[in-house]
Short mmCIF file of C-alpha atoms in Angstrom, two decimals:
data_model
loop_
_atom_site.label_atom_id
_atom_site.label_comp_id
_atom_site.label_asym_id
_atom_site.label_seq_id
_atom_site.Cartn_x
_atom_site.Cartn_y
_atom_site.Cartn_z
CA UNK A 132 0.00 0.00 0.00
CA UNK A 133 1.38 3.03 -1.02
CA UNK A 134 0.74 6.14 1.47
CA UNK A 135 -0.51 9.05 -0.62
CA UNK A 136 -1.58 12.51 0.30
CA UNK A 137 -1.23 16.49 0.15
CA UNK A 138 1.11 18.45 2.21
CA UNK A 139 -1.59 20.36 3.22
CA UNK A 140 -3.17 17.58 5.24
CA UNK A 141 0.02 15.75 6.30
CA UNK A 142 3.21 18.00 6.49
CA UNK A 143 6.44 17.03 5.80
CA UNK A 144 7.54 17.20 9.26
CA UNK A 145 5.03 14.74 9.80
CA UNK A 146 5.60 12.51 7.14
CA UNK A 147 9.32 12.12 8.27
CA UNK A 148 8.54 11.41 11.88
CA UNK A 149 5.80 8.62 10.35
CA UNK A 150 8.98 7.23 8.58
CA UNK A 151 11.33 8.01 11.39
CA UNK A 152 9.23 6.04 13.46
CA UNK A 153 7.64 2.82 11.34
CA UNK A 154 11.10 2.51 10.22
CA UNK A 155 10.25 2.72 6.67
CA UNK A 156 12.44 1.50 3.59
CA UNK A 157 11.37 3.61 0.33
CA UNK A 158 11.22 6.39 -1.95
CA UNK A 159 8.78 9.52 -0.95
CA UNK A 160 8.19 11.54 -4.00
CA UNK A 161 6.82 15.03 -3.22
CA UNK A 162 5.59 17.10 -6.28
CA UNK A 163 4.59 20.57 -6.83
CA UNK A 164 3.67 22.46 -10.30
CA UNK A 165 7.12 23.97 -10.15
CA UNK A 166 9.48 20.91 -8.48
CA UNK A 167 9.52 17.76 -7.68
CA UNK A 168 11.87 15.93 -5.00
CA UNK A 169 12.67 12.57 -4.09
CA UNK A 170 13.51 11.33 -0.87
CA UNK A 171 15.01 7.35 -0.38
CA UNK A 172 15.02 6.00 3.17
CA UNK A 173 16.48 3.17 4.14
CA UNK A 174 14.69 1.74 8.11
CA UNK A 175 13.48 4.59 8.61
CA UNK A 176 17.11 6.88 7.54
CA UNK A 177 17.34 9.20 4.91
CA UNK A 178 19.95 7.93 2.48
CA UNK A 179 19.15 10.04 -0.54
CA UNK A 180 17.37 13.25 -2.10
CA UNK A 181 17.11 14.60 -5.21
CA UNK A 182 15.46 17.50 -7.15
CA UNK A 183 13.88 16.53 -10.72
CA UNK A 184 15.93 18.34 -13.40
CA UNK A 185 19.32 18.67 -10.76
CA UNK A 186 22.51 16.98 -11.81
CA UNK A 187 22.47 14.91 -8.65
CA UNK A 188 25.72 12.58 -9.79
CA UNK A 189 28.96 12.78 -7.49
CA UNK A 190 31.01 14.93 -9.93
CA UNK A 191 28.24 17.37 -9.64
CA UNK A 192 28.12 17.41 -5.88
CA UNK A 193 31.33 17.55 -5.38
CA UNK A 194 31.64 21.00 -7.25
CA UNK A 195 28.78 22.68 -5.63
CA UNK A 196 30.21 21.81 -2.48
CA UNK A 197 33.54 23.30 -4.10
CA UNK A 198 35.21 20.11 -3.59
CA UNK A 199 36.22 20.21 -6.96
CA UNK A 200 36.48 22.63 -9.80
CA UNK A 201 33.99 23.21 -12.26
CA UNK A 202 36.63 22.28 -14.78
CA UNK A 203 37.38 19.17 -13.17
CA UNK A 204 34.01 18.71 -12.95
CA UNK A 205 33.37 18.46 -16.40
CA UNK A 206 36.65 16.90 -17.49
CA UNK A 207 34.77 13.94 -15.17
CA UNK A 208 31.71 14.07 -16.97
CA UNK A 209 33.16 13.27 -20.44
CA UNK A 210 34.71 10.48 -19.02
CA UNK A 211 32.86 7.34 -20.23
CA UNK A 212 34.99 5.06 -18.77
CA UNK A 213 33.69 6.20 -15.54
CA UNK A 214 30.22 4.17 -14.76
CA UNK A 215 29.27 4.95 -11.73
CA UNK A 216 29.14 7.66 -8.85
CA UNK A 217 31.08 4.86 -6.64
CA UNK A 218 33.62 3.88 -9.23
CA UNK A 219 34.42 7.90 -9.80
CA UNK A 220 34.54 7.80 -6.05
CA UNK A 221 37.01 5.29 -5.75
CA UNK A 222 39.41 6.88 -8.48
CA UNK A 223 39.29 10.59 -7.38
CA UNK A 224 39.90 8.92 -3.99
CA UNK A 225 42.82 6.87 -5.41
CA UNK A 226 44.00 10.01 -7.64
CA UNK A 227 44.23 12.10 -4.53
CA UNK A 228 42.03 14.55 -5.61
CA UNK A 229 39.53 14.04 -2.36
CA UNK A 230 39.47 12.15 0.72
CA UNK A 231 36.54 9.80 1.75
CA UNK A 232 35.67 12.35 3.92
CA UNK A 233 35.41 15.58 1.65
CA UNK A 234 32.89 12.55 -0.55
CA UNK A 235 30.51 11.33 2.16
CA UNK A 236 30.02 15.48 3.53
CA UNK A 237 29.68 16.62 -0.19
CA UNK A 238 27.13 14.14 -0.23
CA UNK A 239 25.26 15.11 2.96
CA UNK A 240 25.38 18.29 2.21
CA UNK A 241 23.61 18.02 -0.97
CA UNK A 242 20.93 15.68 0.60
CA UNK A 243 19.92 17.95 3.25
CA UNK A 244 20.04 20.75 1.08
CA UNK A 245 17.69 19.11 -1.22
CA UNK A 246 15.26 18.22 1.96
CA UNK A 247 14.91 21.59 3.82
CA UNK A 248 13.36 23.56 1.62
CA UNK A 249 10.05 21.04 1.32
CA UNK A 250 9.38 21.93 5.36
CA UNK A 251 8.52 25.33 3.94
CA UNK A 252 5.90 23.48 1.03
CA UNK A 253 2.61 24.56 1.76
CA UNK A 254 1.01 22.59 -0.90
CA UNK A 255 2.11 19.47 -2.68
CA UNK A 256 1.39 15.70 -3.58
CA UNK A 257 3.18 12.99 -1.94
CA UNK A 258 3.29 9.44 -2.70
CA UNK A 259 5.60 6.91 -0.24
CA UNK A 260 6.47 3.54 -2.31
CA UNK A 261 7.84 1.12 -0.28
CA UNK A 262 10.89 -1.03 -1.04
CA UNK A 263 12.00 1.13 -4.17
CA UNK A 264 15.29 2.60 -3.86
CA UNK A 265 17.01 5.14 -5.94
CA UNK A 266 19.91 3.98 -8.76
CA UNK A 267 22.31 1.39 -6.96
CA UNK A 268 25.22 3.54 -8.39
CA UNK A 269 24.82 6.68 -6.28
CA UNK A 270 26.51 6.95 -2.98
CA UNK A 271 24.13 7.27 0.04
CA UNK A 272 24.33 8.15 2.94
CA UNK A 273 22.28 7.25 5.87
CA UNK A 274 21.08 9.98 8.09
CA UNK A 275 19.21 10.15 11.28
CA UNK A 276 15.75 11.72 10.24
CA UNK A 277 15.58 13.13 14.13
CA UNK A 278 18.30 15.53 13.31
CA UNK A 279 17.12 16.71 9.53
CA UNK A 280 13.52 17.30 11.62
CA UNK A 281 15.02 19.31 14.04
CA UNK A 282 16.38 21.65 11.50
CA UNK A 283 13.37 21.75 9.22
CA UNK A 284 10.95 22.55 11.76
CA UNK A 285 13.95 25.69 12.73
CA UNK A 286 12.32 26.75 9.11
CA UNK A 287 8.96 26.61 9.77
CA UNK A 288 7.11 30.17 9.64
CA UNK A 289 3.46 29.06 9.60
CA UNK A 290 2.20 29.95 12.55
CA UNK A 291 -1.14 28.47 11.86
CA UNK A 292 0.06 25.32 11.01
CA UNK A 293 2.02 25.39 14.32
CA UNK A 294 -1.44 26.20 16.31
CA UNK A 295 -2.96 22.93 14.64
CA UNK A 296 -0.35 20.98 15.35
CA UNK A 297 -0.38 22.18 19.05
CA UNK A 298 -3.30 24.18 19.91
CA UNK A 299 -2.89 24.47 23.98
CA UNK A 300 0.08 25.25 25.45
CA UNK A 301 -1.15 24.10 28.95
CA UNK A 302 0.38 20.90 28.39
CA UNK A 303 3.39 19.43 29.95
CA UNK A 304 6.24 18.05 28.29
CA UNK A 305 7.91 14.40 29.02
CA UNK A 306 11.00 12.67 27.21
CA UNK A 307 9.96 9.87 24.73
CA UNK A 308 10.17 6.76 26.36
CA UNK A 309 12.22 5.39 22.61
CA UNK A 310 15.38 3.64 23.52
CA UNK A 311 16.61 5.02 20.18
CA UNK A 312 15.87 8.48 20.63
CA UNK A 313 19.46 10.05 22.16
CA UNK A 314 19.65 13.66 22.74
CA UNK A 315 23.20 14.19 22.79
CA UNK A 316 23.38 12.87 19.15
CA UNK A 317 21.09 15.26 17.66
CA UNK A 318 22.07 18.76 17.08
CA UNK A 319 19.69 21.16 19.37
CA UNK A 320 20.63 24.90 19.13
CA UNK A 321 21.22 27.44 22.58
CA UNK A 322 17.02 27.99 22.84
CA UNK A 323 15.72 24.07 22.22
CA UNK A 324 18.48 22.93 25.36
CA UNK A 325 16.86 25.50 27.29
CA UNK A 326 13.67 24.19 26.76
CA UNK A 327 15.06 20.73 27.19
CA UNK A 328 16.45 21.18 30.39
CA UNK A 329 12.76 22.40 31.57
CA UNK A 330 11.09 19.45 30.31
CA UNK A 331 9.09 17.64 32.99
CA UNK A 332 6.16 16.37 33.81
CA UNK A 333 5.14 19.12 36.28
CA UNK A 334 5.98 22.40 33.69
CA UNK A 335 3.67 23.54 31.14
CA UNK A 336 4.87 24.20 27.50
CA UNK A 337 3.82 27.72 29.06
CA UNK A 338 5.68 27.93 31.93
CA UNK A 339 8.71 26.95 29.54
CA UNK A 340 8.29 29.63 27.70
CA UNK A 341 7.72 32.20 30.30
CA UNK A 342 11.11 30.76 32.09
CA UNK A 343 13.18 31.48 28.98
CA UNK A 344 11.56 35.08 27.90
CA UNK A 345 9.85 32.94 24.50
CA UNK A 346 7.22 33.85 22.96
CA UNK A 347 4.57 31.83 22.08
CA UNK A 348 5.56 30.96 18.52
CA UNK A 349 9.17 30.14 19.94
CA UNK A 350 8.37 27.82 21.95
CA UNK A 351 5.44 26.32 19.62
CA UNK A 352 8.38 25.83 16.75
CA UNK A 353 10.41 24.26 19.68
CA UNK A 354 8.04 21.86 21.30
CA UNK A 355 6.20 20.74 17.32
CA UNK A 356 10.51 20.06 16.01
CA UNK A 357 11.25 17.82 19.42
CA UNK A 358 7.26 16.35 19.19
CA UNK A 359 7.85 15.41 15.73
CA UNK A 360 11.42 14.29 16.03
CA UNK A 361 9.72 11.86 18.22
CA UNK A 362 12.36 12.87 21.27
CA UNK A 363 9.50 14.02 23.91
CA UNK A 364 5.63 13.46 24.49
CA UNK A 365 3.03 15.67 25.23
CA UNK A 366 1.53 14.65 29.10
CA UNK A 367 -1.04 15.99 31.15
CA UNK A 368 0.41 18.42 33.80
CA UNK A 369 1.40 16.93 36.97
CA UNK A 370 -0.91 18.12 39.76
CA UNK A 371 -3.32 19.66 37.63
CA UNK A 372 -7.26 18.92 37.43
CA UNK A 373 -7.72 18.99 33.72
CA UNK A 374 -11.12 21.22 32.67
CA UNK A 375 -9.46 21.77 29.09
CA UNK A 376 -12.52 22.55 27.02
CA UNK A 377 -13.87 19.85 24.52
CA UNK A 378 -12.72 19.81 20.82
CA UNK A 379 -9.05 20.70 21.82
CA UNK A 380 -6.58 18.41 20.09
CA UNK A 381 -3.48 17.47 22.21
CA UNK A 382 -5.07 17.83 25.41
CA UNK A 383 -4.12 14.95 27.95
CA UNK A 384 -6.26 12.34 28.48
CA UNK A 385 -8.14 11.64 31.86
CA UNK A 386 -7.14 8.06 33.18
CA UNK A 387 -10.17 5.92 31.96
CA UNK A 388 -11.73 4.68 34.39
CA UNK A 389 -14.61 1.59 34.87
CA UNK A 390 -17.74 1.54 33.07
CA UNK A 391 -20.75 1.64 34.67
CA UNK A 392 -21.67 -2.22 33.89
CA UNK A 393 -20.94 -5.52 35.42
CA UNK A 394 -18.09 -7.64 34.32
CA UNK A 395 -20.40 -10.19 33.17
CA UNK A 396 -22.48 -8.43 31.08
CA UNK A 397 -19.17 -7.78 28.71
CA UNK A 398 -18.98 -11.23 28.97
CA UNK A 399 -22.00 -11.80 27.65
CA UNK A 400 -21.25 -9.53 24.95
CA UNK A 401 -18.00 -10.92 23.64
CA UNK A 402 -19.52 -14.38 23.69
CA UNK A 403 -22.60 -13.44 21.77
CA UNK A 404 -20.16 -11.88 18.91
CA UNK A 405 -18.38 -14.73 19.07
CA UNK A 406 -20.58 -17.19 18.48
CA UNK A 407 -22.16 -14.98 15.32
CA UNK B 731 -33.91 -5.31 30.52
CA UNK B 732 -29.86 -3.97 30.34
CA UNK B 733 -29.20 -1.67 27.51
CA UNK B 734 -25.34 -1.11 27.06
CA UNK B 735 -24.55 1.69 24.76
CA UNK B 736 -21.48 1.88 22.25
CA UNK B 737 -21.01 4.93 20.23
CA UNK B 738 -19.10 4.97 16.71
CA UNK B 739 -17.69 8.40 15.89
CA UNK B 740 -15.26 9.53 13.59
CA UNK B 741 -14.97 12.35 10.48
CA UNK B 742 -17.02 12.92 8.07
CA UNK B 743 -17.75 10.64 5.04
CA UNK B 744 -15.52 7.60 7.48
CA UNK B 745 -18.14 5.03 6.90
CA UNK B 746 -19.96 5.44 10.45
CA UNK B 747 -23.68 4.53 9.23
CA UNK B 748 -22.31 1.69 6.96
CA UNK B 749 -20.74 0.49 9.77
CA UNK B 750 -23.86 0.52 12.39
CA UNK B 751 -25.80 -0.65 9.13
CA UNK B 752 -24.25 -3.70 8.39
CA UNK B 753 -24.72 -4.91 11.84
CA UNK B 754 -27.58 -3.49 13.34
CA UNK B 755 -30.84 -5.94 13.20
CA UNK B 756 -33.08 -3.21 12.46
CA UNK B 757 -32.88 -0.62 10.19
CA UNK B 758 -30.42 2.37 11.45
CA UNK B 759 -33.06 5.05 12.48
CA UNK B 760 -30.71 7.85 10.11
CA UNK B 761 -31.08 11.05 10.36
CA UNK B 762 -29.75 11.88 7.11
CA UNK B 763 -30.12 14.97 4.89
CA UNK B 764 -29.50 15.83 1.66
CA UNK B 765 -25.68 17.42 1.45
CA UNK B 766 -25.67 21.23 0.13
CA UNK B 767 -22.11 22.14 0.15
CA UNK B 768 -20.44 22.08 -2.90
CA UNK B 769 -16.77 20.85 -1.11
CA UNK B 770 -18.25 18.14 0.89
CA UNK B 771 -20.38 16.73 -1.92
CA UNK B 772 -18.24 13.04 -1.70
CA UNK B 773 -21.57 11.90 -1.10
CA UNK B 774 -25.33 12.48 -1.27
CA UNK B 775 -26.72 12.39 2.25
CA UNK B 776 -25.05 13.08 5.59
CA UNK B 777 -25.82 12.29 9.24
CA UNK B 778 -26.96 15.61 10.76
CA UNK B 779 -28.40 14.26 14.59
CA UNK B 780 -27.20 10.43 14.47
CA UNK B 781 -27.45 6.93 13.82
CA UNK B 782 -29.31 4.19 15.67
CA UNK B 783 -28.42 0.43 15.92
CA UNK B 784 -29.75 -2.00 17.50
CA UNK B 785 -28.50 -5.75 18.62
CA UNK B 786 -30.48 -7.94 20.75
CA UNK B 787 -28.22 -9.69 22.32
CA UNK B 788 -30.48 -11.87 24.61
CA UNK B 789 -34.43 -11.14 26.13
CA UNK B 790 -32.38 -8.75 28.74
CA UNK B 791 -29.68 -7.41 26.76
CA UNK B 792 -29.68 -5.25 23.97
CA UNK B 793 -26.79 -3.38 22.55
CA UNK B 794 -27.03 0.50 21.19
CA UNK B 795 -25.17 1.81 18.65
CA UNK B 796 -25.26 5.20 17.94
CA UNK B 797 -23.38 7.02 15.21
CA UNK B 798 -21.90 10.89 15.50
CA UNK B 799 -22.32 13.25 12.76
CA UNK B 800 -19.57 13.98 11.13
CA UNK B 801 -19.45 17.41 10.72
CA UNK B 802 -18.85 20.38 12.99
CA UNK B 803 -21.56 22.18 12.58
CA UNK B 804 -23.90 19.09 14.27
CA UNK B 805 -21.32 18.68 17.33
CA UNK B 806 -23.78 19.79 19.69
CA UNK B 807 -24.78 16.20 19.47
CA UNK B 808 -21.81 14.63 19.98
CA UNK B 809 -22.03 15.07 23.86
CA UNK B 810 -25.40 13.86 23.81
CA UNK B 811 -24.55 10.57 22.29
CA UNK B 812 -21.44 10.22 24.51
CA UNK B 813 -23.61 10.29 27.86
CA UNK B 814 -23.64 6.82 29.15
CA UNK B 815 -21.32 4.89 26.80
CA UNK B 816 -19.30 1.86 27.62
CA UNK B 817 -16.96 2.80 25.34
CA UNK B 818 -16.63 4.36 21.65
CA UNK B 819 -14.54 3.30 18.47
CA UNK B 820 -12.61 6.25 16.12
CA UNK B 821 -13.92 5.28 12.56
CA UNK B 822 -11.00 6.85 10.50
CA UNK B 823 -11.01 6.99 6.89
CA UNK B 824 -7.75 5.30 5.72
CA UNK B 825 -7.84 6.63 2.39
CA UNK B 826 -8.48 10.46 2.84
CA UNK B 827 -5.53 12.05 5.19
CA UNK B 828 -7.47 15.54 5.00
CA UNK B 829 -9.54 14.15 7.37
CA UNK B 830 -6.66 12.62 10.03
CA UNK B 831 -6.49 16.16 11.84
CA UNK B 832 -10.22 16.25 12.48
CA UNK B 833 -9.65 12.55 13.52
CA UNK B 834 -7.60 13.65 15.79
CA UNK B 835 -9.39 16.37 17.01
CA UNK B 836 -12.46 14.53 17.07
CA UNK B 837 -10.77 11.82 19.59
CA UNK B 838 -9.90 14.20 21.63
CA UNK B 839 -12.82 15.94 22.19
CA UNK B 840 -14.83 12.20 23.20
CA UNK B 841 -11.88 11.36 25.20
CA UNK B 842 -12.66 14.69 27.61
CA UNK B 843 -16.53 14.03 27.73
CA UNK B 844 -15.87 10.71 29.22
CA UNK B 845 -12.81 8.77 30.44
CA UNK B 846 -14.00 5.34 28.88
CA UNK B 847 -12.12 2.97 26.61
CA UNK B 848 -12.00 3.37 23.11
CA UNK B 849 -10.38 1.87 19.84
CA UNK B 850 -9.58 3.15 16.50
CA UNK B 851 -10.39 1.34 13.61
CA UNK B 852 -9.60 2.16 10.17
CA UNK B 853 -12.18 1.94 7.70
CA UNK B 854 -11.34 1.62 3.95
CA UNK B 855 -8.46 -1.07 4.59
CA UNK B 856 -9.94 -2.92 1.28
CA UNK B 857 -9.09 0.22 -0.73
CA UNK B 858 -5.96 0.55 -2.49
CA UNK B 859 -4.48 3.78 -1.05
CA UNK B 860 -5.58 2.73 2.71
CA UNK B 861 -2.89 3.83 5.05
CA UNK B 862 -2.05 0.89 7.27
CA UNK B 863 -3.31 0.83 10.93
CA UNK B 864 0.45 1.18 12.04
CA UNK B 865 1.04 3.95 9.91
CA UNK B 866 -2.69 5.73 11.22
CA UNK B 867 -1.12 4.97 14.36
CA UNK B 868 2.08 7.64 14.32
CA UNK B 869 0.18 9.92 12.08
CA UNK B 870 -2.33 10.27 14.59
CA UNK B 871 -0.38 10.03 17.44
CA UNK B 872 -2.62 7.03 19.08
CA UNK B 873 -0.84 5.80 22.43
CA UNK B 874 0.69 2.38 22.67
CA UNK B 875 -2.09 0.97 24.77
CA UNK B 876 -5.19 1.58 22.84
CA UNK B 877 -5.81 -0.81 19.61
CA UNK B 878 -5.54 0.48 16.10
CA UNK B 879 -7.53 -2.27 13.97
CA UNK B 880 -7.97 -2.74 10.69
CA UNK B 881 -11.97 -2.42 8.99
CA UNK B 882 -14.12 -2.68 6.08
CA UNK B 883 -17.50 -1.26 7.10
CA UNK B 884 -19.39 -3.13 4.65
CA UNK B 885 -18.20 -6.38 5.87
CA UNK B 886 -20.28 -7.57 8.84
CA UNK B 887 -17.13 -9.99 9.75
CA UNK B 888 -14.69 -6.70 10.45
CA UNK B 889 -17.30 -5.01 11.89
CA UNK B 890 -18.37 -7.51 14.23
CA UNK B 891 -13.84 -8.18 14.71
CA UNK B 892 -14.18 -3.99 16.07
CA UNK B 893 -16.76 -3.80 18.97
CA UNK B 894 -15.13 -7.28 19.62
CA UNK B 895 -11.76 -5.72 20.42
CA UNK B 896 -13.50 -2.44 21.97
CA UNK B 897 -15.22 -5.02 24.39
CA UNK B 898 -12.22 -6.77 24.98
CA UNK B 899 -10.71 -3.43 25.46
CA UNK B 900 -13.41 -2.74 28.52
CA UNK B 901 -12.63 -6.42 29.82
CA UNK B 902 -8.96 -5.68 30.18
CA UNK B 903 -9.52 -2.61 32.06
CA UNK B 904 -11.84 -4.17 34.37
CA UNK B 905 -9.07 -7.05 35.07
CA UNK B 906 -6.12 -4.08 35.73
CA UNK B 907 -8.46 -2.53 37.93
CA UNK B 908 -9.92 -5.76 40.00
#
């Protein structure tokens, strides 16, 4: 099944945590009148983005990234003993021309410049295909998606979106109970620490921001960046009676408690279902 | 004579009256009317109080089912039906993601009129584009402990596989709490 949609109804912020998280192997093709940009994960990493109509092979990259000249760059292209962007790896590695280092950070640097900009998308199709990768002889490079939606959501200017996403701010904040979710290996700038090292069950996303002079779009951008990377959890404030009016998305949930019927009665229930 | 109530909400155009229809013994008392708005004109009629179901389930036990509208503008109803439920299920529409953040929101707002279990199921899993239930899962940020489940509404079998689990649901919270 192939997961299809508009950006307008399911962002991509939220279409990289949904990866992130189910761990997804595939190519997510977003399209717009104007561009169109593919994205290749690999369990639930990016490993690969490209731009329709971009020269997206390694001699390329490694110019923009001014790695290389744009002479050399093109005395590479007319090679056509050169077949792939690993074999021209492998030789300019060999010639001395670039280490494996100045390759793999070219490389990043042209994926994640290829991703940011679609966190700013309003509008677009998207269509996830499982299991299809992109050409096997490009050079990926797997990245964690927690990072990349750390920095896209920095982008973000849509404040309504941001209200959608998280309409109360009376909510208290709780680290993600994901063993794979570390911190310290994602890059968080001076103001999301801050709010990080406030994050507990018994402080509001409101007392957060009053504690660190943000406003309430600061600490909206903050909170939706960590909530999508999927590093923290939105709880109901310790302490707190919860009266949040109906109809507001995000609010905590009261603990359930028993129905108002006798055990056997569900009983009888599940047995009558079962039977038809 | 016990009457145990479950309610069936979700967005609009989810499948909730297919879904108390094809298991219901009478015919679902609709209150359906003719759909004016150009943008919501995926189909002709629309629930605008609520559905009624009905399962007899022995000479003193009959099951209710009663079906939200869909949209907004009929909310005022939504409290209404939730008075008195032993629990609800989240009809989602797996094929139409516009309608995930009213999903959401829609969750949310039963989940604050009363603190009883629920389960989402997601209708449309025969269709092509369905998301899966795992994926409906993330997207709407459902907890660990309450059950995503697949559904078709127009198969009595699925149907029948979703108040199972919701029941099963109310059963296990009974246990934790005996």
């Amino acid at each position: 099944m192939a997961l299809k949609g508009n950006l307008r109804d399911f962002s991509t912020t939220q279409l990289l945590n949904l990866i992130n998280l189910a761990r997804k192997t595939g190519t997510l093709t977003i399209g717009t009148r104007e561009a169109q940009a593919r994205l290749c994960f690999k369990e639930g990493k990016l490993i690969y983005a490209m731009m329709d109509g971009q020269d997206d092979h390694l001699a390329a990259m490694l110019q923009q990234t001014g790695r290389i000249t744009e002479e050399q760059a093109r005395a590479i292209q007319t090679r056509a003993d050169v077949k792939s962007d690993k074999e021209l790896g492998l030789l300019l590695m060999n010639a001395g021309y670039v280490s494996k280092d100045d390759i793999v950070r070219s490389v990043r640097t042209c994926i994640l410049n290829n991703v940011y900009p679609l966190f700013t998308w309003p509008d677009g199709t998207f269509r996830f295909e499982s299991n299809v990768l992109p050409f096997e002889d490009r050079i990926t490079i797997p990245i964690r998606l927690e990072s990349v939606i750390m920095e896209g959501s920095r982008r973000l200017k849509e404040w309504e979106r941001l209200q959608e996403e998280l309409p109360s701010l009376d909510v208290a904040l709780r680290f993600a109970e994901r063993p794979d979710a570390r911190l310290r290996d994602i890059s968080l700038s001076v103001e999301e620490w801050r709010v990080v090292s406030f994050i507990n069950p018994r402080n509001t996303a409101r007392q957060i921001a009053q504690y660190n002079n943000m406003s309430d779009f600061q600490i909206r951008k903050i909170v939706y960046g960590l909530l999508q990377a999927g590093l923290i959890e939105l709880v109901r404030p310790e302490g707190v009676a919860v009266s949040a009016p109906p109809g507001v998305p995000g609010q905590a949930p009261m603990a359930m408690r028993r129905p108002a019927v006798k055990r056997g009665v569900v009983e009888r229930l599940i047995s009558f279902f079962q039977r038809s | 004579m016990q009457v145990v109530k479950i309610v069936v909400t979700g967005p609009f155009s989810a499948g909730k009256t297919q879904f108390i229809q094809c298991i219901s013994e009478i015919d679902v008392v609709a209150t359906e009317k003719r759909i004016s708005r150009a943008e919501e004109r995926i189909k002709d009629h629309t629930t605008v109080a609520m559905d009624f179901g009905r399962i007899t389930v022995a000479e003193d036990l009959v099951l209710y089912l009663f079906g939200t509208p869909g949209q907004r503008r009929f909310d005022f109803m939504w409290e209404i039906l939730a008075e008195g439920m032993l629990g609800f299920v989240v009809l989602l529409d797996s094929v139409r993601p516009e309608t995930f953040r009213e999903a959401r929101s829609i969750l949310d707002t039963f989940r604050s009129y009363a603190s009883v279990p629920y389960i989402v199921a997601t209708n449309k899993q025969d269709l092509e584009d369905a998301w899966t239930p795992e994926d409906l899962r993330i997207a709407l940020r459902i907890p660990p402990e309450i059950k995503v489940v697949p559904c078709v509404a127009t198969d009595r079998e699925s149907v029948q596989q979703v108040l199972l689990e919701l029941l099963f649901s109310v059963l296990e919270l009974m246990d934790e709490e005996d």
